Amino acid sequence: MEIKAQSGQSLELHPRLGPLLPWFSAPLSHSDVRFVVGQERQEVFAHRCLLACRCNFFQRLLGQEPGPGVPSPVVLSTVPAEAFLAVLEFLYTNSIKLQRHSVLEVLTAAVEYGLEELRELCLEFVVKVLDVELVCEALQVAVTFGLGPLQEHCIAFIEAHSQETLRTRGFLELSAPALLPLLRSDNLCVDEAELVLAARSWARVGAVEQIVEAWKCHALRRGDAARDAPCRRRRGTLPREHHRFLDLPFK
């Protein structure tokens, strides 16, 4: 899928990101900077002046002119090579072909490099392709980088597809800060017993204390933010005999 940058016309690019690798993996004409990228330690060649003009992050990173001889490579070990190549594609052409399997890594790089236009293009693409397998990973990225609208969109998606989402590997890999808003939600379309089982599965690799605090907040409505508020069932909770002893109206 080709996404147009907001400025200028979309350019005719490679049909997939993969063919970009030969473009940058050998020294380009007048290239003067060499990156070593990702765990694969992929060598990527580019032009110092272009990157510095297009991105403040690279302007700071590449601020000093290379000295005589063969310059040392710039090591960027935390960004996957495919995501870095996508960033270069955007910086060189002002257009990008985003892929579902790598868009969150490109989004992460865009946030870290301060590329606001690329970030917005990635967010737009994520919303379009969001599904059960992608939503928890997208929620984690949104929580990590404070992307409020994306976080709200992910939570709303999970509320509408609760049972399917709880069975994914992505749910088990959520951090505690990403999981807690879900446990506090009254709109999950899943029975409480099933949610407890999912939370127990998460707790094998998560933090039990955060689970307990979230349950207190929801089930007992204790804490400064919800003091004296009545208990209430979640949207997907099935009626049970013991509910007659509690004031638990359905929403």
JSON list of C-alpha atoms in Angstrom, two decimals:
[
{"chain": "A", "resi": 1, "resn": "MET", "atom": "CA", "xyz": [0.00, 0.00, 0.00]},
{"chain": "A", "resi": 2, "resn": "GLU", "atom": "CA", "xyz": [1.41, 3.37, -0.99]},
{"chain": "A", "resi": 3, "resn": "ILE", "atom": "CA", "xyz": [0.89, 6.31, 1.33]},
{"chain": "A", "resi": 4, "resn": "LYS", "atom": "CA", "xyz": [1.37, 9.83, -0.01]},
{"chain": "A", "resi": 5, "resn": "ALA", "atom": "CA", "xyz": [3.25, 12.36, 2.02]},
{"chain": "A", "resi": 6, "resn": "GLN", "atom": "CA", "xyz": [1.30, 15.55, 2.62]},
{"chain": "A", "resi": 7, "resn": "SER", "atom": "CA", "xyz": [3.67, 17.67, 0.55]},
{"chain": "A", "resi": 8, "resn": "GLY", "atom": "CA", "xyz": [4.39, 17.01, -3.11]},
{"chain": "A", "resi": 9, "resn": "GLN", "atom": "CA", "xyz": [3.20, 14.22, -5.37]},
{"chain": "A", "resi": 10, "resn": "SER", "atom": "CA", "xyz": [3.61, 10.54, -4.71]},
{"chain": "A", "resi": 11, "resn": "LEU", "atom": "CA", "xyz": [6.52, 9.02, -6.60]},
{"chain": "A", "resi": 12, "resn": "GLU", "atom": "CA", "xyz": [6.64, 5.69, -8.39]},
{"chain": "A", "resi": 13, "resn": "LEU", "atom": "CA", "xyz": [8.57, 3.47, -6.00]},
{"chain": "A", "resi": 14, "resn": "HIS", "atom": "CA", "xyz": [9.56, -0.13, -5.64]},
{"chain": "A", "resi": 15, "resn": "PRO", "atom": "CA", "xyz": [6.58, -2.52, -5.31]},
{"chain": "A", "resi": 16, "resn": "ARG", "atom": "CA", "xyz": [7.91, -3.84, -1.97]},
{"chain": "A", "resi": 17, "resn": "LEU", "atom": "CA", "xyz": [10.35, -2.56, 0.59]},
{"chain": "A", "resi": 18, "resn": "GLY", "atom": "CA", "xyz": [12.78, -5.43, 0.02]},
{"chain": "A", "resi": 19, "resn": "PRO", "atom": "CA", "xyz": [14.20, -4.11, -3.29]},
{"chain": "A", "resi": 20, "resn": "LEU", "atom": "CA", "xyz": [15.33, -0.97, -1.47]},
{"chain": "A", "resi": 21, "resn": "LEU", "atom": "CA", "xyz": [18.07, -2.99, 0.21]},
{"chain": "A", "resi": 22, "resn": "PRO", "atom": "CA", "xyz": [20.40, -3.14, -2.84]},
{"chain": "A", "resi": 23, "resn": "TRP", "atom": "CA", "xyz": [19.83, 0.59, -3.28]},
{"chain": "A", "resi": 24, "resn": "PHE", "atom": "CA", "xyz": [21.38, 1.44, 0.09]},
{"chain": "A", "resi": 25, "resn": "SER", "atom": "CA", "xyz": [23.51, -1.65, 0.82]},
{"chain": "A", "resi": 26, "resn": "ALA", "atom": "CA", "xyz": [26.37, -0.59, -1.46]},
{"chain": "A", "resi": 27, "resn": "PRO", "atom": "CA", "xyz": [28.10, 2.80, -1.52]},
{"chain": "A", "resi": 28, "resn": "LEU", "atom": "CA", "xyz": [25.95, 5.28, -3.43]},
{"chain": "A", "resi": 29, "resn": "SER", "atom": "CA", "xyz": [27.29, 7.99, -5.67]},
{"chain": "A", "resi": 30, "resn": "HIS", "atom": "CA", "xyz": [28.93, 10.55, -3.36]},
{"chain": "A", "resi": 31, "resn": "SER", "atom": "CA", "xyz": [27.61, 8.75, -0.25]},
{"chain": "A", "resi": 32, "resn": "ASP", "atom": "CA", "xyz": [29.56, 9.82, 2.81]},
{"chain": "A", "resi": 33, "resn": "VAL", "atom": "CA", "xyz": [27.96, 8.05, 5.76]},
{"chain": "A", "resi": 34, "resn": "ARG", "atom": "CA", "xyz": [27.71, 4.38, 6.59]},
{"chain": "A", "resi": 35, "resn": "PHE", "atom": "CA", "xyz": [25.24, 2.97, 9.13]},
{"chain": "A", "resi": 36, "resn": "VAL", "atom": "CA", "xyz": [25.31, -0.42, 10.81]},
{"chain": "A", "resi": 37, "resn": "VAL", "atom": "CA", "xyz": [21.67, -1.12, 11.57]},
{"chain": "A", "resi": 38, "resn": "GLY", "atom": "CA", "xyz": [19.74, -3.58, 13.72]},
{"chain": "A", "resi": 39, "resn": "GLN", "atom": "CA", "xyz": [20.67, -6.89, 15.22]},
{"chain": "A", "resi": 40, "resn": "GLU", "atom": "CA", "xyz": [21.46, -8.07, 11.72]},
{"chain": "A", "resi": 41, "resn": "ARG", "atom": "CA", "xyz": [24.20, -5.37, 11.57]},
{"chain": "A", "resi": 42, "resn": "GLN", "atom": "CA", "xyz": [23.12, -4.49, 8.07]},
{"chain": "A", "resi": 43, "resn": "GLU", "atom": "CA", "xyz": [25.35, -1.93, 6.37]},
{"chain": "A", "resi": 44, "resn": "VAL", "atom": "CA", "xyz": [23.40, 1.00, 4.92]},
{"chain": "A", "resi": 45, "resn": "PHE", "atom": "CA", "xyz": [24.94, 3.87, 2.93]},
{"chain": "A", "resi": 46, "resn": "ALA", "atom": "CA", "xyz": [23.44, 7.34, 2.61]},
{"chain": "A", "resi": 47, "resn": "HIS", "atom": "CA", "xyz": [24.20, 11.02, 2.14]},
{"chain": "A", "resi": 48, "resn": "ARG", "atom": "CA", "xyz": [25.02, 13.03, 5.24]},
{"chain": "A", "resi": 49, "resn": "CYS", "atom": "CA", "xyz": [23.81, 16.37, 3.84]},
{"chain": "A", "resi": 50, "resn": "LEU", "atom": "CA", "xyz": [20.41, 15.06, 2.73]},
{"chain": "A", "resi": 51, "resn": "LEU", "atom": "CA", "xyz": [19.67, 13.33, 6.03]},
{"chain": "A", "resi": 52, "resn": "ALA", "atom": "CA", "xyz": [20.76, 16.35, 8.06]},
{"chain": "A", "resi": 53, "resn": "CYS", "atom": "CA", "xyz": [18.58, 18.68, 6.00]},
{"chain": "A", "resi": 54, "resn": "ARG", "atom": "CA", "xyz": [15.52, 16.44, 6.26]},
{"chain": "A", "resi": 55, "resn": "CYS", "atom": "CA", "xyz": [15.70, 15.39, 9.91]},
{"chain": "A", "resi": 56, "resn": "ASN", "atom": "CA", "xyz": [16.90, 17.16, 13.07]},
{"chain": "A", "resi": 57, "resn": "PHE", "atom": "CA", "xyz": [17.79, 13.82, 14.65]},
{"chain": "A", "resi": 58, "resn": "PHE", "atom": "CA", "xyz": [20.29, 13.09, 11.89]},
{"chain": "A", "resi": 59, "resn": "GLN", "atom": "CA", "xyz": [21.49, 16.69, 11.92]},
{"chain": "A", "resi": 60, "resn": "ARG", "atom": "CA", "xyz": [22.54, 16.23, 15.54]},
{"chain": "A", "resi": 61, "resn": "LEU", "atom": "CA", "xyz": [23.83, 12.71, 14.98]},
{"chain": "A", "resi": 62, "resn": "LEU", "atom": "CA", "xyz": [25.89, 13.63, 11.93]},
{"chain": "A", "resi": 63, "resn": "GLY", "atom": "CA", "xyz": [26.76, 17.19, 12.92]},
{"chain": "A", "resi": 64, "resn": "GLN", "atom": "CA", "xyz": [30.52, 16.90, 12.63]},
{"chain": "A", "resi": 65, "resn": "GLU", "atom": "CA", "xyz": [32.17, 16.53, 9.26]},
{"chain": "A", "resi": 66, "resn": "PRO", "atom": "CA", "xyz": [33.98, 13.20, 8.80]},
{"chain": "A", "resi": 67, "resn": "GLY", "atom": "CA", "xyz": [37.73, 13.34, 9.19]},
{"chain": "A", "resi": 68, "resn": "PRO", "atom": "CA", "xyz": [40.31, 12.07, 6.71]},
{"chain": "A", "resi": 69, "resn": "GLY", "atom": "CA", "xyz": [40.44, 8.40, 5.93]},
{"chain": "A", "resi": 70, "resn": "VAL", "atom": "CA", "xyz": [37.61, 5.88, 6.17]},
{"chain": "A", "resi": 71, "resn": "PRO", "atom": "CA", "xyz": [34.96, 7.22, 8.59]},
{"chain": "A", "resi": 72, "resn": "SER", "atom": "CA", "xyz": [33.68, 4.98, 11.36]},
{"chain": "A", "resi": 73, "resn": "PRO", "atom": "CA", "xyz": [30.16, 3.61, 10.82]},
{"chain": "A", "resi": 74, "resn": "VAL", "atom": "CA", "xyz": [27.22, 5.00, 12.73]},
{"chain": "A", "resi": 75, "resn": "VAL", "atom": "CA", "xyz": [25.77, 2.12, 14.75]},
{"chain": "A", "resi": 76, "resn": "LEU", "atom": "CA", "xyz": [21.99, 2.07, 15.25]},
{"chain": "A", "resi": 77, "resn": "SER", "atom": "CA", "xyz": [21.42, -1.29, 16.89]},
{"chain": "A", "resi": 78, "resn": "THR", "atom": "CA", "xyz": [17.87, -0.78, 18.21]},
{"chain": "A", "resi": 79, "resn": "VAL", "atom": "CA", "xyz": [16.09, -0.06, 14.92]},
{"chain": "A", "resi": 80, "resn": "PRO", "atom": "CA", "xyz": [15.40, -3.03, 12.60]},
{"chain": "A", "resi": 81, "resn": "ALA", "atom": "CA", "xyz": [17.03, -2.72, 9.20]},
{"chain": "A", "resi": 82, "resn": "GLU", "atom": "CA", "xyz": [13.70, -2.88, 7.35]},
{"chain": "A", "resi": 83, "resn": "ALA", "atom": "CA", "xyz": [12.26, -0.02, 9.41]},
{"chain": "A", "resi": 84, "resn": "PHE", "atom": "CA", "xyz": [15.40, 2.08, 8.91]},
{"chain": "A", "resi": 85, "resn": "LEU", "atom": "CA", "xyz": [15.24, 1.54, 5.15]},
{"chain": "A", "resi": 86, "resn": "ALA", "atom": "CA", "xyz": [11.62, 2.69, 5.20]},
{"chain": "A", "resi": 87, "resn": "VAL", "atom": "CA", "xyz": [12.69, 5.87, 7.02]},
{"chain": "A", "resi": 88, "resn": "LEU", "atom": "CA", "xyz": [15.34, 6.49, 4.37]},
{"chain": "A", "resi": 89, "resn": "GLU", "atom": "CA", "xyz": [12.77, 5.88, 1.65]},
{"chain": "A", "resi": 90, "resn": "PHE", "atom": "CA", "xyz": [10.62, 8.61, 3.17]},
{"chain": "A", "resi": 91, "resn": "LEU", "atom": "CA", "xyz": [13.53, 11.03, 3.63]},
{"chain": "A", "resi": 92, "resn": "TYR", "atom": "CA", "xyz": [14.79, 10.53, 0.07]},
{"chain": "A", "resi": 93, "resn": "THR", "atom": "CA", "xyz": [11.45, 10.46, -1.78]},
{"chain": "A", "resi": 94, "resn": "ASN", "atom": "CA", "xyz": [8.90, 12.11, 0.54]},
{"chain": "A", "resi": 95, "resn": "SER", "atom": "CA", "xyz": [6.70, 9.04, 0.00]},
{"chain": "A", "resi": 96, "resn": "ILE", "atom": "CA", "xyz": [6.60, 5.58, 1.49]},
{"chain": "A", "resi": 97, "resn": "LYS", "atom": "CA", "xyz": [5.14, 2.12, 0.98]},
{"chain": "A", "resi": 98, "resn": "LEU", "atom": "CA", "xyz": [4.12, 0.86, 4.40]},
{"chain": "A", "resi": 99, "resn": "GLN", "atom": "CA", "xyz": [3.72, -2.82, 5.19]},
{"chain": "A", "resi": 100, "resn": "ARG", "atom": "CA", "xyz": [1.45, -4.25, 7.87]},
{"chain": "A", "resi": 101, "resn": "HIS", "atom": "CA", "xyz": [4.15, -6.49, 9.37]},
{"chain": "A", "resi": 102, "resn": "SER", "atom": "CA", "xyz": [6.62, -3.63, 9.88]},
{"chain": "A", "resi": 103, "resn": "VAL", "atom": "CA", "xyz": [4.53, -0.47, 10.24]},
{"chain": "A", "resi": 104, "resn": "LEU", "atom": "CA", "xyz": [4.81, -0.36, 14.04]},
{"chain": "A", "resi": 105, "resn": "GLU", "atom": "CA", "xyz": [8.59, -0.52, 13.82]},
{"chain": "A", "resi": 106, "resn": "VAL", "atom": "CA", "xyz": [8.53, 2.32, 11.30]},
{"chain": "A", "resi": 107, "resn": "LEU", "atom": "CA", "xyz": [6.18, 4.25, 13.61]},
{"chain": "A", "resi": 108, "resn": "THR", "atom": "CA", "xyz": [8.57, 3.73, 16.51]},
{"chain": "A", "resi": 109, "resn": "ALA", "atom": "CA", "xyz": [11.48, 5.04, 14.43]},
{"chain": "A", "resi": 110, "resn": "ALA", "atom": "CA", "xyz": [9.42, 8.01, 13.27]},
{"chain": "A", "resi": 111, "resn": "VAL", "atom": "CA", "xyz": [8.63, 8.96, 16.87]},
{"chain": "A", "resi": 112, "resn": "GLU", "atom": "CA", "xyz": [12.22, 8.51, 18.04]},
{"chain": "A", "resi": 113, "resn": "TYR", "atom": "CA", "xyz": [13.60, 10.51, 15.09]},
{"chain": "A", "resi": 114, "resn": "GLY", "atom": "CA", "xyz": [11.02, 13.29, 15.43]},
{"chain": "A", "resi": 115, "resn": "LEU", "atom": "CA", "xyz": [9.54, 12.75, 11.96]},
{"chain": "A", "resi": 116, "resn": "GLU", "atom": "CA", "xyz": [6.03, 14.04, 12.61]},
{"chain": "A", "resi": 117, "resn": "GLU", "atom": "CA", "xyz": [4.73, 13.67, 9.05]},
{"chain": "A", "resi": 118, "resn": "LEU", "atom": "CA", "xyz": [5.93, 10.07, 8.83]},
{"chain": "A", "resi": 119, "resn": "ARG", "atom": "CA", "xyz": [4.44, 9.40, 12.26]},
{"chain": "A", "resi": 120, "resn": "GLU", "atom": "CA", "xyz": [1.03, 10.62, 11.11]},
{"chain": "A", "resi": 121, "resn": "LEU", "atom": "CA", "xyz": [1.22, 8.50, 7.96]},
{"chain": "A", "resi": 122, "resn": "CYS", "atom": "CA", "xyz": [2.04, 5.44, 10.06]},
{"chain": "A", "resi": 123, "resn": "LEU", "atom": "CA", "xyz": [-0.80, 6.15, 12.50]},
{"chain": "A", "resi": 124, "resn": "GLU", "atom": "CA", "xyz": [-3.24, 6.47, 9.61]},
{"chain": "A", "resi": 125, "resn": "PHE", "atom": "CA", "xyz": [-2.04, 3.18, 8.16]},
{"chain": "A", "resi": 126, "resn": "VAL", "atom": "CA", "xyz": [-2.21, 1.34, 11.51]},
{"chain": "A", "resi": 127, "resn": "VAL", "atom": "CA", "xyz": [-5.82, 2.37, 12.01]},
{"chain": "A", "resi": 128, "resn": "LYS", "atom": "CA", "xyz": [-6.69, 1.08, 8.53]},
{"chain": "A", "resi": 129, "resn": "VAL", "atom": "CA", "xyz": [-5.08, -2.35, 8.97]},
{"chain": "A", "resi": 130, "resn": "LEU", "atom": "CA", "xyz": [-5.79, -2.91, 12.68]},
{"chain": "A", "resi": 131, "resn": "ASP", "atom": "CA", "xyz": [-6.92, -6.43, 13.46]},
{"chain": "A", "resi": 132, "resn": "VAL", "atom": "CA", "xyz": [-6.95, -8.91, 16.34]},
{"chain": "A", "resi": 133, "resn": "GLU", "atom": "CA", "xyz": [-3.35, -10.01, 15.80]},
{"chain": "A", "resi": 134, "resn": "LEU", "atom": "CA", "xyz": [-1.97, -6.46, 15.55]},
{"chain": "A", "resi": 135, "resn": "VAL", "atom": "CA", "xyz": [-4.01, -4.54, 18.10]},
{"chain": "A", "resi": 136, "resn": "CYS", "atom": "CA", "xyz": [-2.13, -5.46, 21.29]},
{"chain": "A", "resi": 137, "resn": "GLU", "atom": "CA", "xyz": [1.24, -4.64, 19.76]},
{"chain": "A", "resi": 138, "resn": "ALA", "atom": "CA", "xyz": [-0.21, -1.35, 18.54]},
{"chain": "A", "resi": 139, "resn": "LEU", "atom": "CA", "xyz": [-1.61, -0.63, 22.01]},
{"chain": "A", "resi": 140, "resn": "GLN", "atom": "CA", "xyz": [1.82, -1.26, 23.52]},
{"chain": "A", "resi": 141, "resn": "VAL", "atom": "CA", "xyz": [3.45, 1.20, 21.12]},
{"chain": "A", "resi": 142, "resn": "ALA", "atom": "CA", "xyz": [0.74, 3.77, 21.84]},
{"chain": "A", "resi": 143, "resn": "VAL", "atom": "CA", "xyz": [1.22, 3.48, 25.61]},
{"chain": "A", "resi": 144, "resn": "THR", "atom": "CA", "xyz": [5.02, 3.52, 25.37]},
{"chain": "A", "resi": 145, "resn": "PHE", "atom": "CA", "xyz": [5.14, 6.72, 23.32]},
{"chain": "A", "resi": 146, "resn": "GLY", "atom": "CA", "xyz": [2.06, 8.47, 24.66]},
{"chain": "A", "resi": 147, "resn": "LEU", "atom": "CA", "xyz": [0.06, 8.28, 21.44]},
{"chain": "A", "resi": 148, "resn": "GLY", "atom": "CA", "xyz": [-3.33, 8.97, 23.00]},
{"chain": "A", "resi": 149, "resn": "PRO", "atom": "CA", "xyz": [-5.62, 8.74, 19.94]},
{"chain": "A", "resi": 150, "resn": "LEU", "atom": "CA", "xyz": [-4.05, 5.43, 18.87]},
{"chain": "A", "resi": 151, "resn": "GLN", "atom": "CA", "xyz": [-4.40, 4.08, 22.42]},
{"chain": "A", "resi": 152, "resn": "GLU", "atom": "CA", "xyz": [-8.09, 5.00, 22.48]},
{"chain": "A", "resi": 153, "resn": "HIS", "atom": "CA", "xyz": [-8.64, 3.40, 19.09]},
{"chain": "A", "resi": 154, "resn": "CYS", "atom": "CA", "xyz": [-6.91, 0.18, 20.18]},
{"chain": "A", "resi": 155, "resn": "ILE", "atom": "CA", "xyz": [-8.88, -0.06, 23.42]},
{"chain": "A", "resi": 156, "resn": "ALA", "atom": "CA", "xyz": [-12.16, 0.49, 21.55]},
{"chain": "A", "resi": 157, "resn": "PHE", "atom": "CA", "xyz": [-11.17, -2.25, 19.09]},
{"chain": "A", "resi": 158, "resn": "ILE", "atom": "CA", "xyz": [-10.33, -4.67, 21.92]},
{"chain": "A", "resi": 159, "resn": "GLU", "atom": "CA", "xyz": [-13.61, -3.88, 23.67]},
{"chain": "A", "resi": 160, "resn": "ALA", "atom": "CA", "xyz": [-15.45, -4.89, 20.49]},
{"chain": "A", "resi": 161, "resn": "HIS", "atom": "CA", "xyz": [-13.31, -8.03, 19.90]},
{"chain": "A", "resi": 162, "resn": "SER", "atom": "CA", "xyz": [-12.50, -9.02, 23.47]},
{"chain": "A", "resi": 163, "resn": "GLN", "atom": "CA", "xyz": [-12.62, -12.81, 23.33]},
{"chain": "A", "resi": 164, "resn": "GLU", "atom": "CA", "xyz": [-10.48, -13.08, 20.21]},
{"chain": "A", "resi": 165, "resn": "THR", "atom": "CA", "xyz": [-7.92, -10.57, 21.49]},
{"chain": "A", "resi": 166, "resn": "LEU", "atom": "CA", "xyz": [-7.50, -12.25, 24.86]},
{"chain": "A", "resi": 167, "resn": "ARG", "atom": "CA", "xyz": [-6.35, -15.42, 23.09]},
{"chain": "A", "resi": 168, "resn": "THR", "atom": "CA", "xyz": [-3.52, -13.77, 21.19]},
{"chain": "A", "resi": 169, "resn": "ARG", "atom": "CA", "xyz": [0.16, -13.86, 22.04]},
{"chain": "A", "resi": 170, "resn": "GLY", "atom": "CA", "xyz": [0.18, -10.08, 21.89]},
{"chain": "A", "resi": 171, "resn": "PHE", "atom": "CA", "xyz": [-2.15, -9.87, 24.89]},
{"chain": "A", "resi": 172, "resn": "LEU", "atom": "CA", "xyz": [0.22, -11.97, 27.00]},
{"chain": "A", "resi": 173, "resn": "GLU", "atom": "CA", "xyz": [3.13, -9.70, 26.03]},
{"chain": "A", "resi": 174, "resn": "LEU", "atom": "CA", "xyz": [1.47, -6.43, 27.08]},
{"chain": "A", "resi": 175, "resn": "SER", "atom": "CA", "xyz": [3.26, -4.43, 29.75]},
{"chain": "A", "resi": 176, "resn": "ALA", "atom": "CA", "xyz": [1.42, -3.66, 32.98]},
{"chain": "A", "resi": 177, "resn": "PRO", "atom": "CA", "xyz": [0.76, 0.00, 32.01]},
{"chain": "A", "resi": 178, "resn": "ALA", "atom": "CA", "xyz": [-0.81, -1.20, 28.74]},
{"chain": "A", "resi": 179, "resn": "LEU", "atom": "CA", "xyz": [-2.87, -3.94, 30.41]},
{"chain": "A", "resi": 180, "resn": "LEU", "atom": "CA", "xyz": [-4.35, -1.91, 33.25]},
{"chain": "A", "resi": 181, "resn": "PRO", "atom": "CA", "xyz": [-6.65, 0.29, 31.10]},
{"chain": "A", "resi": 182, "resn": "LEU", "atom": "CA", "xyz": [-8.15, -2.89, 29.66]},
{"chain": "A", "resi": 183, "resn": "LEU", "atom": "CA", "xyz": [-8.81, -4.42, 33.08]},
{"chain": "A", "resi": 184, "resn": "ARG", "atom": "CA", "xyz": [-10.45, -1.20, 34.20]},
{"chain": "A", "resi": 185, "resn": "SER", "atom": "CA", "xyz": [-12.77, -1.06, 31.20]},
{"chain": "A", "resi": 186, "resn": "ASP", "atom": "CA", "xyz": [-16.46, -1.79, 31.74]},
{"chain": "A", "resi": 187, "resn": "ASN", "atom": "CA", "xyz": [-16.99, -2.34, 28.01]},
{"chain": "A", "resi": 188, "resn": "LEU", "atom": "CA", "xyz": [-15.08, -5.56, 27.40]},
{"chain": "A", "resi": 189, "resn": "CYS", "atom": "CA", "xyz": [-17.35, -8.06, 25.64]},
{"chain": "A", "resi": 190, "resn": "VAL", "atom": "CA", "xyz": [-16.20, -11.01, 27.70]},
{"chain": "A", "resi": 191, "resn": "ASP", "atom": "CA", "xyz": [-17.43, -12.75, 30.82]},
{"chain": "A", "resi": 192, "resn": "GLU", "atom": "CA", "xyz": [-15.58, -11.98, 34.04]},
{"chain": "A", "resi": 193, "resn": "ALA", "atom": "CA", "xyz": [-14.49, -15.59, 34.54]},
{"chain": "A", "resi": 194, "resn": "GLU", "atom": "CA", "xyz": [-12.85, -15.68, 31.10]},
{"chain": "A", "resi": 195, "resn": "LEU", "atom": "CA", "xyz": [-11.13, -12.38, 31.80]},
{"chain": "A", "resi": 196, "resn": "VAL", "atom": "CA", "xyz": [-9.76, -13.77, 35.07]},
{"chain": "A", "resi": 197, "resn": "LEU", "atom": "CA", "xyz": [-8.28, -16.74, 33.19]},
{"chain": "A", "resi": 198, "resn": "ALA", "atom": "CA", "xyz": [-6.70, -14.43, 30.63]},
{"chain": "A", "resi": 199, "resn": "ALA", "atom": "CA", "xyz": [-5.26, -12.25, 33.38]},
{"chain": "A", "resi": 200, "resn": "ARG", "atom": "CA", "xyz": [-3.83, -15.32, 35.11]},
{"chain": "A", "resi": 201, "resn": "SER", "atom": "CA", "xyz": [-2.15, -16.37, 31.89]},
{"chain": "A", "resi": 202, "resn": "TRP", "atom": "CA", "xyz": [-0.69, -12.87, 31.52]},
{"chain": "A", "resi": 203, "resn": "ALA", "atom": "CA", "xyz": [0.45, -12.90, 35.16]},
{"chain": "A", "resi": 204, "resn": "ARG", "atom": "CA", "xyz": [2.78, -15.81, 34.47]},
{"chain": "A", "resi": 205, "resn": "VAL", "atom": "CA", "xyz": [4.98, -13.30, 32.67]},
{"chain": "A", "resi": 206, "resn": "GLY", "atom": "CA", "xyz": [3.51, -10.09, 34.10]},
{"chain": "A", "resi": 207, "resn": "ALA", "atom": "CA", "xyz": [3.15, -8.52, 37.50]},
{"chain": "A", "resi": 208, "resn": "VAL", "atom": "CA", "xyz": [0.59, -9.95, 39.92]},
{"chain": "A", "resi": 209, "resn": "GLU", "atom": "CA", "xyz": [0.50, -6.82, 42.04]},
{"chain": "A", "resi": 210, "resn": "GLN", "atom": "CA", "xyz": [-0.77, -4.70, 39.16]},
{"chain": "A", "resi": 211, "resn": "ILE", "atom": "CA", "xyz": [-3.49, -7.27, 38.48]},
{"chain": "A", "resi": 212, "resn": "VAL", "atom": "CA", "xyz": [-4.66, -7.07, 42.10]},
{"chain": "A", "resi": 213, "resn": "GLU", "atom": "CA", "xyz": [-4.73, -3.28, 42.11]},
{"chain": "A", "resi": 214, "resn": "ALA", "atom": "CA", "xyz": [-6.66, -3.14, 38.85]},
{"chain": "A", "resi": 215, "resn": "TRP", "atom": "CA", "xyz": [-9.21, -5.62, 40.20]},
{"chain": "A", "resi": 216, "resn": "LYS", "atom": "CA", "xyz": [-9.65, -3.57, 43.35]},
{"chain": "A", "resi": 217, "resn": "CYS", "atom": "CA", "xyz": [-10.18, -0.44, 41.28]},
{"chain": "A", "resi": 218, "resn": "HIS", "atom": "CA", "xyz": [-12.82, -2.07, 39.12]},
{"chain": "A", "resi": 219, "resn": "ALA", "atom": "CA", "xyz": [-14.59, -4.57, 41.36]},
{"chain": "A", "resi": 220, "resn": "LEU", "atom": "CA", "xyz": [-14.44, -2.69, 44.66]},
{"chain": "A", "resi": 221, "resn": "ARG", "atom": "CA", "xyz": [-14.21, 0.85, 43.27]},
{"chain": "A", "resi": 222, "resn": "ARG", "atom": "CA", "xyz": [-11.63, 1.71, 45.90]},
{"chain": "A", "resi": 223, "resn": "GLY", "atom": "CA", "xyz": [-9.07, 4.43, 45.54]},
{"chain": "A", "resi": 224, "resn": "ASP", "atom": "CA", "xyz": [-9.01, 8.19, 45.33]},
{"chain": "A", "resi": 225, "resn": "ALA", "atom": "CA", "xyz": [-10.34, 8.33, 41.78]},
{"chain": "A", "resi": 226, "resn": "ALA", "atom": "CA", "xyz": [-13.43, 6.23, 42.46]},
{"chain": "A", "resi": 227, "resn": "ARG", "atom": "CA", "xyz": [-14.18, 6.58, 46.16]},
{"chain": "A", "resi": 228, "resn": "ASP", "atom": "CA", "xyz": [-17.79, 5.79, 47.11]},
{"chain": "A", "resi": 229, "resn": "ALA", "atom": "CA", "xyz": [-18.70, 4.90, 43.52]},
{"chain": "A", "resi": 230, "resn": "PRO", "atom": "CA", "xyz": [-21.01, 1.84, 43.21]},
{"chain": "A", "resi": 231, "resn": "CYS", "atom": "CA", "xyz": [-19.84, -1.49, 41.84]},
{"chain": "A", "resi": 232, "resn": "ARG", "atom": "CA", "xyz": [-21.04, -2.40, 38.35]},
{"chain": "A", "resi": 233, "resn": "ARG", "atom": "CA", "xyz": [-20.71, -5.30, 35.99]},
{"chain": "A", "resi": 234, "resn": "ARG", "atom": "CA", "xyz": [-18.65, -5.19, 32.87]},
{"chain": "A", "resi": 235, "resn": "ARG", "atom": "CA", "xyz": [-20.50, -5.21, 29.59]},
{"chain": "A", "resi": 236, "resn": "GLY", "atom": "CA", "xyz": [-19.78, -8.88, 28.91]},
{"chain": "A", "resi": 237, "resn": "THR", "atom": "CA", "xyz": [-20.30, -10.26, 32.44]},
{"chain": "A", "resi": 238, "resn": "LEU", "atom": "CA", "xyz": [-22.96, -12.97, 32.63]},
{"chain": "A", "resi": 239, "resn": "PRO", "atom": "CA", "xyz": [-25.59, -12.83, 35.44]},
{"chain": "A", "resi": 240, "resn": "ARG", "atom": "CA", "xyz": [-24.80, -15.10, 38.41]},
{"chain": "A", "resi": 241, "resn": "GLU", "atom": "CA", "xyz": [-26.69, -16.13, 41.52]},
{"chain": "A", "resi": 242, "resn": "HIS", "atom": "CA", "xyz": [-24.41, -14.30, 43.94]},
{"chain": "A", "resi": 243, "resn": "HIS", "atom": "CA", "xyz": [-25.01, -10.99, 42.16]},
{"chain": "A", "resi": 244, "resn": "ARG", "atom": "CA", "xyz": [-28.32, -10.70, 44.00]},
{"chain": "A", "resi": 245, "resn": "PHE", "atom": "CA", "xyz": [-26.36, -9.92, 47.16]},
{"chain": "A", "resi": 246, "resn": "LEU", "atom": "CA", "xyz": [-24.64, -6.97, 45.50]},
{"chain": "A", "resi": 247, "resn": "ASP", "atom": "CA", "xyz": [-25.81, -3.75, 43.96]},
{"chain": "A", "resi": 248, "resn": "LEU", "atom": "CA", "xyz": [-24.44, -4.50, 40.49]},
{"chain": "A", "resi": 249, "resn": "PRO", "atom": "CA", "xyz": [-26.68, -3.00, 37.83]},
{"chain": "A", "resi": 250, "resn": "PHE", "atom": "CA", "xyz": [-25.81, -3.71, 34.22]},
{"chain": "A", "resi": 251, "resn": "LYS", "atom": "CA", "xyz": [-24.55, -0.72, 32.27]}
]
